[in-house]
Amino acid sequence: MRTGLRQILVLLGLVTLLGCVAEGYQPAVSAAGDYRECLDRFPKNPENCNHLRTEANRQYDDYEDEAQENWDDAEDDINDINGWF
């Protein structure tokens, strides 16, 4: 029984982690899409889109940082759960 409960708690934590990661990824995807659209509009002058490239890179870096923090928190939670049993 204790092992089953531990597995359920760990799975719930991982599902929560995946939700956070997916939610945080959307702004990065949107910013990258804006950059690609700009490149389609200005194929001969891609420098017109540099501000959007910078924003897409920033959004992805923010996503990557948040995903790492969420992963670290999930690992801590799993270790806490294992300590309970």
C-alpha positions as CSV (number, residue, x, y, z in Angstrom):
1,M,0.0,0.0,0.0
2,R,2.8,2.4,0.9
3,T,4.6,1.8,-2.3
4,G,1.5,2.4,-4.4
5,L,0.8,5.6,-2.6
6,R,4.4,6.8,-3.1
7,Q,4.1,5.9,-6.9
8,I,0.8,7.9,-7.1
9,L,2.4,10.9,-5.4
10,V,5.4,10.8,-7.7
11,L,3.3,10.5,-10.8
12,L,1.1,13.4,-9.7
13,G,4.3,15.5,-9.3
14,L,5.5,14.5,-12.7
15,V,2.2,15.4,-14.3
16,T,2.3,18.8,-12.6
17,L,5.8,19.3,-13.9
18,L,4.9,18.4,-17.4
19,G,2.0,20.9,-17.2
20,C,4.3,23.7,-16.1
21,V,6.8,22.9,-18.8
22,A,4.2,22.9,-21.5
23,E,2.6,26.1,-20.3
24,G,6.0,27.9,-20.2
25,Y,6.9,26.7,-23.7
26,Q,4.0,28.5,-25.4
27,P,5.4,32.1,-25.3
28,A,8.7,30.8,-26.8
29,V,6.9,29.1,-29.6
30,S,4.8,32.2,-30.3
31,A,7.8,34.4,-30.4
32,A,9.6,32.1,-32.7
33,G,6.5,32.1,-35.0
34,D,6.5,35.9,-35.0
35,Y,10.2,35.8,-36.1
36,R,9.5,33.3,-38.9
37,E,6.6,35.4,-40.2
38,C,8.8,38.5,-40.2
39,L,11.4,36.6,-42.2
40,D,8.7,35.6,-44.7
41,R,7.7,39.2,-45.1
42,F,11.2,40.6,-45.4
43,P,13.2,37.8,-47.1
44,K,15.7,40.2,-48.6
45,N,16.2,42.2,-45.4
46,P,16.3,39.7,-42.5
47,E,17.9,42.4,-40.3
48,N,14.4,44.0,-40.1
49,C,13.5,41.0,-37.9
50,N,16.4,41.1,-35.5
51,H,14.2,42.5,-32.7
52,L,11.9,39.5,-33.0
53,R,14.8,37.1,-33.0
54,T,16.1,38.7,-29.8
55,E,12.7,38.4,-28.3
56,A,12.4,34.7,-29.3
57,N,15.8,33.9,-27.9
58,R,14.8,35.7,-24.6
59,Q,11.5,33.8,-24.4
60,Y,13.3,30.5,-24.9
61,D,16.0,31.3,-22.3
62,D,13.2,32.2,-19.9
63,Y,11.4,28.9,-20.7
64,E,14.6,27.0,-20.2
65,D,15.4,28.6,-16.9
66,E,11.8,28.0,-15.6
67,A,11.8,24.4,-16.8
68,Q,15.1,23.8,-15.0
69,E,13.7,25.3,-11.8
70,N,10.5,23.2,-12.1
71,W,12.6,20.1,-12.6
72,D,14.8,20.8,-9.6
73,D,11.6,21.4,-7.5
74,A,10.2,18.1,-8.8
75,E,13.3,16.2,-7.8
76,D,13.2,17.8,-4.3
77,D,9.5,16.8,-4.0
78,I,10.3,13.2,-5.1
79,N,13.1,13.0,-2.5
80,D,10.7,14.3,0.1
81,I,8.1,11.7,-0.8
82,N,10.7,8.9,-0.7
83,G,11.7,10.1,2.8
84,W,8.1,9.8,4.0
85,F,8.1,6.0,3.3
